[in-house]
Coordinates of C-alpha atoms in Angstrom, one line a residue:
M3 CA 127.4 -101.5 63.0
S4 CA 126.5 -105.1 63.5
D5 CA 123.0 -104.8 62.2
K6 CA 120.4 -102.4 60.9
F7 CA 116.7 -102.6 61.9
D8 CA 113.5 -100.7 61.2
V9 CA 112.7 -100.6 64.9
I10 CA 114.7 -101.1 68.0
V11 CA 112.9 -101.2 71.3
I12 CA 114.8 -100.6 74.5
G13 CA 113.0 -102.5 77.3
A14 CA 111.1 -105.7 77.2
G15 CA 108.4 -104.9 79.8
P16 CA 104.6 -104.8 78.9
A17 CA 105.2 -101.6 76.9
G18 CA 108.4 -102.7 75.1
Y19 CA 107.7 -106.3 74.3
V20 CA 104.2 -105.5 73.0
A21 CA 105.6 -102.7 70.8
A22 CA 108.2 -105.1 69.4
I23 CA 105.7 -107.8 68.6
R24 CA 103.3 -105.4 67.0
A25 CA 106.0 -103.8 64.9
A26 CA 107.2 -107.2 63.7
Q27 CA 103.6 -108.1 62.9
L28 CA 103.4 -105.1 60.6
G29 CA 106.4 -106.3 58.7
L30 CA 109.1 -104.2 60.3
K31 CA 112.5 -105.7 61.1
T32 CA 112.6 -105.4 64.9
A33 CA 115.0 -105.9 67.8
C34 CA 114.3 -105.6 71.5
V35 CA 117.0 -104.9 74.1
D36 CA 116.6 -105.8 77.7
A37 CA 118.9 -106.6 80.7
F38 CA 116.5 -108.2 83.2
T39 CA 117.9 -111.3 84.8
G40 CA 115.8 -114.1 86.3
K41 CA 116.5 -116.2 89.3
D42 CA 118.3 -118.7 87.0
G43 CA 120.7 -116.0 85.9
K44 CA 119.3 -116.0 82.4
Q45 CA 117.5 -113.2 80.4
A46 CA 114.0 -112.9 81.7
L47 CA 111.8 -110.9 79.3
G48 CA 108.7 -109.1 80.6
G49 CA 110.2 -106.4 82.7
T50 CA 109.1 -105.6 86.2
C51 CA 105.5 -106.6 85.5
L52 CA 106.1 -110.2 84.7
N53 CA 109.2 -110.8 86.9
V54 CA 108.6 -108.9 90.1
G55 CA 105.3 -107.0 89.7
C56 CA 101.9 -107.8 88.3
I57 CA 102.1 -111.5 87.7
P58 CA 104.0 -112.8 90.7
S59 CA 102.0 -110.5 93.1
K60 CA 98.8 -111.9 91.7
A61 CA 100.1 -115.4 92.1
L62 CA 100.8 -114.8 95.8
L63 CA 97.5 -113.0 96.2
D64 CA 95.7 -116.0 94.9
S65 CA 97.7 -118.5 97.0
S66 CA 97.2 -116.4 100.2
R67 CA 93.5 -116.0 99.5
Q68 CA 93.1 -119.8 99.4
F69 CA 94.8 -120.0 102.8
W70 CA 92.8 -117.2 104.2
N71 CA 89.5 -118.8 103.0
L72 CA 90.2 -121.9 105.0
A73 CA 89.7 -120.1 108.3
H74 CA 87.6 -117.1 107.3
N75 CA 85.3 -118.1 104.4
L76 CA 84.9 -121.9 104.3
P77 CA 83.3 -122.2 107.7
A78 CA 80.3 -120.2 106.5
H79 CA 79.8 -123.0 103.9
G80 CA 79.9 -125.7 106.5
I81 CA 83.4 -126.7 105.6
S82 CA 86.1 -126.9 108.2
V83 CA 89.8 -127.7 108.0
E84 CA 91.9 -128.2 111.1
N85 CA 95.4 -126.8 111.5
P86 CA 96.0 -125.8 107.9
K87 CA 99.7 -125.4 107.1
V88 CA 101.7 -123.7 104.4
D89 CA 104.9 -125.1 102.8
M90 CA 106.6 -121.8 102.1
A91 CA 109.0 -123.3 99.5
T92 CA 106.0 -124.5 97.5
F93 CA 104.1 -121.2 98.1
I94 CA 107.0 -119.1 96.6
G95 CA 107.9 -121.8 94.1
R96 CA 104.5 -121.7 92.5
K97 CA 104.9 -118.0 92.0
D98 CA 108.4 -118.5 90.4
K99 CA 107.0 -121.2 88.1
I100 CA 104.3 -118.9 86.8
V101 CA 106.9 -116.2 86.2
K102 CA 109.1 -118.5 84.3
Q103 CA 106.2 -119.7 82.2
F104 CA 105.3 -116.2 81.1
T105 CA 108.8 -114.8 80.6
G106 CA 109.6 -117.9 78.5
G107 CA 106.4 -117.4 76.6
I108 CA 107.5 -113.9 75.5
G109 CA 110.7 -115.5 74.2
Q110 CA 108.6 -117.9 72.2
L111 CA 106.5 -115.0 70.9
F112 CA 109.7 -113.2 69.8
K113 CA 110.8 -116.2 67.9
A114 CA 107.4 -116.7 66.3
N115 CA 107.3 -113.0 65.2
K116 CA 111.0 -112.9 64.2
V117 CA 111.9 -110.3 66.9
T118 CA 115.6 -110.3 67.6
A119 CA 116.3 -110.2 71.4
Y120 CA 119.5 -108.7 72.7
Y121 CA 120.6 -109.3 76.3
G122 CA 122.1 -106.2 77.8
T123 CA 121.5 -102.6 78.8
G124 CA 120.5 -100.3 76.0
K125 CA 121.6 -96.7 75.6
L126 CA 120.4 -94.4 72.8
L127 CA 123.1 -92.7 70.9
K128 CA 122.9 -89.9 68.4
G129 CA 121.5 -90.9 65.0
N130 CA 119.2 -93.6 66.3
N131 CA 122.0 -95.9 67.2
V132 CA 121.7 -98.1 70.3
E133 CA 124.7 -99.2 72.4
I134 CA 124.2 -102.5 74.1
T135 CA 126.3 -103.3 77.2
A136 CA 126.3 -107.0 78.2
A137 CA 126.7 -108.3 81.8
D138 CA 130.4 -108.9 81.2
G139 CA 130.9 -105.2 80.1
S140 CA 131.3 -106.0 76.4
K141 CA 129.6 -103.5 74.0
Q142 CA 128.0 -103.6 70.6
T143 CA 126.1 -101.0 68.6
I144 CA 123.0 -101.5 66.4
S145 CA 121.0 -99.0 64.5
A146 CA 117.4 -98.4 63.4
T147 CA 115.2 -96.0 61.6
N148 CA 113.0 -95.8 64.7
V149 CA 113.9 -96.4 68.3
I150 CA 111.2 -96.9 71.0
L151 CA 112.3 -96.1 74.5
A152 CA 110.4 -98.4 77.0
S153 CA 112.8 -98.4 80.0
G154 CA 110.1 -98.7 82.6
S155 CA 110.3 -97.6 86.2
V156 CA 112.0 -98.5 89.5
P157 CA 110.9 -98.2 93.2
I158 CA 111.4 -94.9 94.9
E159 CA 113.9 -95.3 97.8
L160 CA 113.7 -93.2 100.9
P161 CA 117.1 -91.8 102.0
F162 CA 116.4 -92.7 105.7
A163 CA 115.0 -96.2 104.8
K164 CA 117.4 -97.6 102.1
F165 CA 116.7 -101.0 100.7
D166 CA 119.0 -103.7 102.0
G167 CA 117.2 -106.7 100.5
K168 CA 116.7 -108.3 103.9
A169 CA 115.1 -106.2 106.6
I170 CA 114.1 -103.3 104.4
V171 CA 112.8 -104.3 101.0
D172 CA 111.1 -103.1 97.8
N173 CA 108.2 -105.0 96.0
A174 CA 110.7 -107.6 94.7
G175 CA 111.9 -108.4 98.2
A176 CA 108.4 -108.7 99.6
L177 CA 107.6 -111.4 97.0
D178 CA 110.4 -113.6 98.3
F179 CA 110.1 -113.8 102.0
T180 CA 111.1 -117.3 103.2
E181 CA 108.5 -117.1 105.9
A182 CA 105.6 -114.7 106.9
P183 CA 107.2 -112.0 109.1
K184 CA 105.5 -111.8 112.5
R185 CA 105.4 -108.0 112.2
L186 CA 105.4 -106.4 108.8
G187 CA 105.6 -102.6 108.3
V188 CA 104.6 -101.1 105.0
I189 CA 105.3 -97.5 104.0
G190 CA 102.7 -96.4 101.5
A191 CA 99.0 -97.3 101.2
G192 CA 99.0 -97.4 97.4
V193 CA 98.5 -100.4 95.1
I194 CA 101.7 -102.2 96.0
G195 CA 101.5 -101.6 99.7
L196 CA 97.9 -102.7 99.9
E197 CA 98.4 -105.8 97.7
L198 CA 101.5 -107.1 99.3
G199 CA 100.3 -106.1 102.7
S200 CA 97.2 -108.2 102.1
V201 CA 99.3 -111.2 101.0
W202 CA 101.3 -111.3 104.2
R203 CA 98.3 -110.4 106.4
R204 CA 96.5 -113.5 105.1
M205 CA 99.6 -115.6 105.8
G206 CA 99.5 -114.5 109.5
S207 CA 101.6 -111.3 109.6
E208 CA 100.6 -108.3 111.8
V209 CA 100.6 -105.6 109.1
T210 CA 100.9 -101.9 109.9
I211 CA 100.7 -99.5 106.9
I212 CA 102.0 -96.0 107.3
E213 CA 100.6 -93.5 104.8
A214 CA 101.7 -89.9 104.6
L215 CA 98.5 -88.6 102.9
P216 CA 95.5 -87.7 105.1
D217 CA 93.0 -89.5 102.9
F218 CA 92.9 -93.2 102.1
L219 CA 93.2 -94.0 98.4
S220 CA 92.9 -90.3 97.4
V221 CA 93.1 -91.2 93.7
A222 CA 89.9 -93.3 93.9
D223 CA 86.4 -92.1 94.4
A224 CA 85.8 -91.1 98.0
D225 CA 82.8 -93.4 98.6
I226 CA 84.6 -96.4 97.2
A227 CA 87.8 -95.6 99.2
K228 CA 85.7 -95.4 102.4
L229 CA 84.1 -98.8 101.8
A230 CA 87.5 -100.4 100.9
A231 CA 89.1 -99.0 104.1
R232 CA 86.4 -100.4 106.2
E233 CA 86.8 -103.9 104.8
F234 CA 90.6 -103.8 105.0
A235 CA 90.3 -102.8 108.7
K236 CA 88.1 -105.8 109.3
Q237 CA 90.8 -108.0 107.8
G238 CA 93.3 -106.7 110.3
L239 CA 95.3 -104.2 108.1
D240 CA 96.2 -101.4 110.5
I241 CA 96.4 -98.4 108.2
K242 CA 97.7 -95.2 109.8
L243 CA 96.9 -92.1 107.7
D244 CA 98.5 -88.7 107.8
A245 CA 101.6 -90.4 109.2
K246 CA 105.1 -89.6 108.0
L247 CA 108.1 -91.9 108.4
N248 CA 111.1 -90.0 109.8
K249 CA 113.6 -92.8 110.5
A250 CA 114.1 -96.5 110.0
E251 CA 116.9 -98.3 111.9
V252 CA 117.8 -101.9 111.5
K253 CA 118.6 -103.5 114.9
K254 CA 118.9 -107.0 116.2
D255 CA 115.3 -107.2 117.3
G256 CA 113.9 -105.7 114.1
V257 CA 113.4 -102.5 112.2
H258 CA 112.8 -99.6 114.5
L259 CA 110.5 -97.0 112.9
T260 CA 110.0 -93.4 114.0
Y261 CA 107.0 -91.6 112.4
T262 CA 104.9 -88.6 113.1
D263 CA 101.1 -88.4 113.1
K264 CA 98.5 -86.0 114.5
S265 CA 99.4 -87.1 118.0
G266 CA 103.1 -86.4 117.6
E267 CA 106.1 -88.7 117.3
Q268 CA 105.4 -92.5 117.4
Q269 CA 107.6 -95.6 117.6
L270 CA 107.0 -99.0 116.0
V271 CA 109.2 -102.1 115.7
V272 CA 108.7 -104.5 112.8
D273 CA 110.5 -107.6 111.6
K274 CA 110.4 -106.5 107.9
L275 CA 109.8 -103.2 106.3
L276 CA 108.3 -102.9 102.8
V277 CA 108.9 -99.4 101.3
A278 CA 106.2 -98.8 98.7
V279 CA 106.0 -95.1 98.3
G280 CA 105.7 -95.1 94.5
R281 CA 107.9 -95.6 91.5
R282 CA 109.9 -93.3 89.2
A283 CA 110.8 -93.4 85.6
Y284 CA 114.0 -95.5 85.0
T285 CA 116.0 -93.3 82.6
A286 CA 119.4 -93.2 84.2
G287 CA 122.0 -94.1 81.6
L288 CA 119.4 -94.4 78.9
L289 CA 120.4 -91.4 76.8
A290 CA 123.7 -90.1 75.5
D291 CA 124.1 -86.4 76.0
D292 CA 123.7 -85.4 72.4
T293 CA 120.5 -87.4 71.4
G294 CA 118.3 -84.3 71.8
V295 CA 115.7 -86.3 73.8
K296 CA 114.6 -84.3 76.8
L297 CA 113.5 -85.3 80.3
D298 CA 111.1 -83.5 82.7
E299 CA 111.8 -82.5 86.3
R300 CA 110.8 -86.0 87.4
G301 CA 113.1 -87.8 85.0
R302 CA 110.4 -88.8 82.6
I303 CA 110.9 -88.7 78.8
L304 CA 109.1 -85.8 77.3
V305 CA 106.7 -86.8 74.5
D306 CA 103.8 -85.4 72.6
E307 CA 100.3 -86.9 72.3
H308 CA 101.7 -89.5 69.9
C309 CA 104.5 -90.6 72.2
H310 CA 107.1 -88.9 70.0
T311 CA 110.1 -87.2 71.6
G312 CA 110.5 -84.5 69.0
V313 CA 113.7 -86.2 67.8
D314 CA 113.2 -87.8 64.4
G315 CA 112.4 -91.5 64.7
V316 CA 112.6 -91.6 68.5
W317 CA 109.5 -92.5 70.6
A318 CA 108.9 -93.3 74.3
I319 CA 106.2 -95.3 76.0
G320 CA 105.1 -96.9 79.3
D321 CA 106.3 -95.9 82.8
A322 CA 109.1 -93.8 81.4
V323 CA 106.6 -91.2 80.1
R324 CA 103.7 -89.2 81.5
G325 CA 100.5 -90.8 82.5
P326 CA 99.6 -93.6 84.9
M327 CA 102.2 -96.3 85.5
L328 CA 100.0 -99.2 84.4
A329 CA 101.1 -102.2 82.4
H330 CA 98.0 -102.1 80.1
K331 CA 98.5 -98.4 79.5
G332 CA 102.1 -99.0 78.4
S333 CA 101.0 -102.0 76.2
E334 CA 98.5 -99.9 74.3
E335 CA 101.0 -97.1 73.8
G336 CA 103.4 -99.8 72.4
V337 CA 100.8 -101.0 69.9
A338 CA 99.9 -97.4 68.9
V339 CA 103.5 -96.4 68.3
A340 CA 104.2 -99.5 66.2
E341 CA 101.2 -98.6 64.1
W342 CA 102.1 -95.0 63.8
I343 CA 105.6 -96.0 62.6
A344 CA 104.0 -98.3 60.0
G345 CA 101.8 -95.5 58.8
K346 CA 98.6 -96.7 60.4
A347 CA 96.2 -95.0 62.8
G348 CA 97.4 -95.9 66.3
H349 CA 95.2 -94.8 69.2
V350 CA 95.1 -94.7 73.0
N351 CA 92.2 -93.2 74.9
Y352 CA 93.6 -92.1 78.3
D353 CA 90.2 -91.1 79.5
T354 CA 89.1 -94.8 79.7
V355 CA 92.1 -96.5 81.1
P356 CA 90.9 -98.8 83.9
F357 CA 92.6 -98.9 87.3
V358 CA 92.5 -102.0 89.5
I359 CA 93.7 -102.9 93.0
Y360 CA 93.8 -106.7 93.5
T361 CA 93.0 -106.7 97.2
E362 CA 90.1 -108.6 98.7
P363 CA 87.7 -107.1 98.0
E364 CA 89.0 -105.7 94.7
V365 CA 88.9 -102.1 93.8
A366 CA 88.4 -100.9 90.2
W367 CA 87.5 -97.7 88.4
A368 CA 87.6 -95.9 85.1
G369 CA 86.9 -92.3 84.2
K370 CA 86.2 -89.3 86.5
T371 CA 85.6 -89.4 90.2
E372 CA 82.7 -87.5 91.8
K373 CA 85.2 -84.9 93.2
E374 CA 86.7 -84.3 89.8
L375 CA 83.3 -83.7 88.3
K376 CA 82.4 -81.3 91.1
D377 CA 85.7 -79.4 90.8
A378 CA 85.2 -79.1 87.0
G379 CA 81.6 -77.9 87.4
I380 CA 80.3 -80.7 85.2
P381 CA 76.6 -81.6 86.0
Y382 CA 76.1 -85.3 86.8
R383 CA 73.8 -87.9 88.3
V384 CA 74.8 -90.8 90.5
G385 CA 73.7 -94.4 90.6
T386 CA 74.8 -97.0 93.1
F387 CA 74.1 -100.6 94.0
P388 CA 75.5 -102.8 96.8
F389 CA 76.8 -106.3 96.3
A390 CA 74.8 -107.2 99.5
A391 CA 71.7 -107.2 97.2
I392 CA 73.3 -109.4 94.5
G393 CA 72.3 -113.1 94.9
R394 CA 75.6 -114.4 93.4
A395 CA 77.7 -112.3 95.7
V396 CA 75.7 -113.5 98.8
A397 CA 75.9 -117.2 97.6
M398 CA 79.7 -116.7 97.3
N399 CA 79.8 -115.2 100.9
E400 CA 81.5 -112.1 99.4
A401 CA 78.6 -109.7 99.5
V402 CA 80.6 -106.5 100.3
G403 CA 81.1 -103.3 98.4
Q404 CA 79.2 -101.5 95.7
V405 CA 79.2 -100.2 92.1
K406 CA 78.9 -96.5 91.6
M407 CA 78.1 -94.9 88.2
L408 CA 78.4 -91.3 87.3
A409 CA 76.6 -90.0 84.2
H410 CA 76.3 -86.5 82.7
A411 CA 73.1 -84.9 84.0
D412 CA 72.1 -83.6 80.5
T413 CA 73.4 -86.2 78.0
D414 CA 73.5 -89.3 80.3
R415 CA 76.9 -90.2 78.9
I416 CA 78.9 -92.3 81.4
L417 CA 81.6 -90.2 82.9
G418 CA 83.0 -92.6 85.5
V419 CA 82.4 -96.0 87.1
H420 CA 83.9 -97.0 90.5
M421 CA 83.6 -100.3 92.2
V422 CA 84.7 -102.2 95.3
G423 CA 83.7 -105.8 95.7
P424 CA 84.2 -109.3 94.4
G425 CA 85.5 -109.7 90.9
V426 CA 85.4 -106.0 90.0
S427 CA 88.7 -106.3 88.1
E428 CA 86.6 -108.1 85.5
L429 CA 83.4 -106.1 85.8
I430 CA 85.0 -102.8 85.0
A431 CA 85.7 -104.0 81.5
E432 CA 82.0 -103.7 80.5
C433 CA 82.0 -100.1 81.7
V434 CA 85.2 -99.3 79.8
V435 CA 83.6 -100.6 76.6
A436 CA 80.5 -98.5 77.1
M437 CA 82.5 -95.4 77.8
E438 CA 84.8 -96.0 74.8
F439 CA 81.7 -96.1 72.6
K440 CA 80.4 -92.9 74.4
G441 CA 77.6 -95.0 75.9
S442 CA 75.0 -93.7 78.4
S443 CA 73.8 -95.2 81.7
E444 CA 70.5 -95.9 79.8
D445 CA 72.5 -98.1 77.4
L446 CA 73.8 -100.3 80.2
A447 CA 70.4 -100.2 81.9
R448 CA 68.7 -101.7 78.8
I449 CA 71.2 -104.5 78.3
V450 CA 70.1 -107.9 79.6
H451 CA 72.6 -109.2 82.2
A452 CA 72.6 -112.8 83.1
H453 CA 71.1 -113.9 86.4
P454 CA 72.5 -114.7 88.9
T455 CA 75.9 -112.9 88.2
L456 CA 78.0 -110.3 89.8
S457 CA 77.5 -108.2 86.6
E458 CA 73.9 -107.4 87.8
A459 CA 75.4 -104.9 90.1
V460 CA 76.5 -102.9 87.1
H461 CA 73.1 -103.2 85.6
E462 CA 71.3 -102.1 88.7
A463 CA 73.8 -99.2 89.2
A464 CA 72.9 -98.0 85.7
L465 CA 69.2 -98.2 86.5
S466 CA 69.8 -96.4 89.8
V467 CA 71.2 -93.3 87.8
D468 CA 67.6 -92.8 86.7
K469 CA 66.2 -93.8 90.1
R470 CA 64.7 -97.0 88.8
A471 CA 66.8 -99.7 90.3
I472 CA 64.7 -102.8 90.9
H473 CA 66.4 -104.5 93.9
K474 CA 66.9 -101.5 96.2
G475 CA 65.0 -98.4 97.2
N476 CA 65.4 -95.3 95.0

């Protein structure tokens, strides 16, 4: 054994690197093993999120939004710009620079907190030993009292539309197009499909999204999903629901798609195809046969409510376990596990985890949907308020969408809040805080919100639960 640690974390994504830093803060000798390689060929900490997920996609979303605004938003302000152009090398280069900044930042945080970083693929062996395989095939083994498995997830590949990195791509490939494809096909109208579809639609691509489910954004509240779908259609996103891809063939003139919808078999030719049908836990090669750690039928690591695997000293967090595949969910599990290992009271409330889609307008929610409450037989009241009646939103020329609040009919406790509109990725935080403290709609209704701000939509929605909104009819 080359070294002995208190904690070894396998994976340096949002779950793993946060767990490693928190463990080190608590005085535990900590190592983190990760094999992600950046464009420069060096170790790039941060996992999918920082390298080819959350951060680079938001960088491109912001850049593409600036370009879109030149033609679609600024004229309403009396500002005109003729023949705007995009330097694609700078467009993509800015994204890469941001990624480099943040992955390097994690390296600095590891040094500041005395976390030892290993570059290679980690595999759990019996007895809480971890075998590290470097890029050149060399191996070394380290051991720890506790091992935290944070191996993350990978895109799901369709057998009839396999990734080739050129014509058929995953999320990483769609972040590095050298030019906006004239025709972009997207399989899956989930978060990744909508966000990256939005990026390239703004840059001039004709975007067709093929979604197998009959309902748009079925995981969101139905009213919010309906409003979002309407706005995306206005932007030119052609979303085909209840449509199932059967075949994808790469030919000289593009990718030929065959799919089936309510009208029968359809054909579509695109220049690039983004397959974004979801992600699966990345646990291949993670576990030796005799570790005792078990996987479920979807390849996820089985854990209890404390993220413990049932094997002494072995924990698992993030996308590799049950629950939503969200960076912030994984990070909080990482903090909680580090604190449990240190004998402290770790905590994650899965009922108040916020969900965000960074489209334009943004979509955000936390808690139960109206359908979930109906299905569970829970009595509730509803309050809504449109951004069209919010002065700040109108002044921004972004007065679309609404806030919808669901509160228990008897106790008034907030059960769910759902939003579509400008800046709702930030507005949802207030509601999460209220829900975490078991707040009521009355609590939010009685809090003074600054005027004019977008947050007034939350205030008015809370008032609307009791049918006393000021700036709309009740």
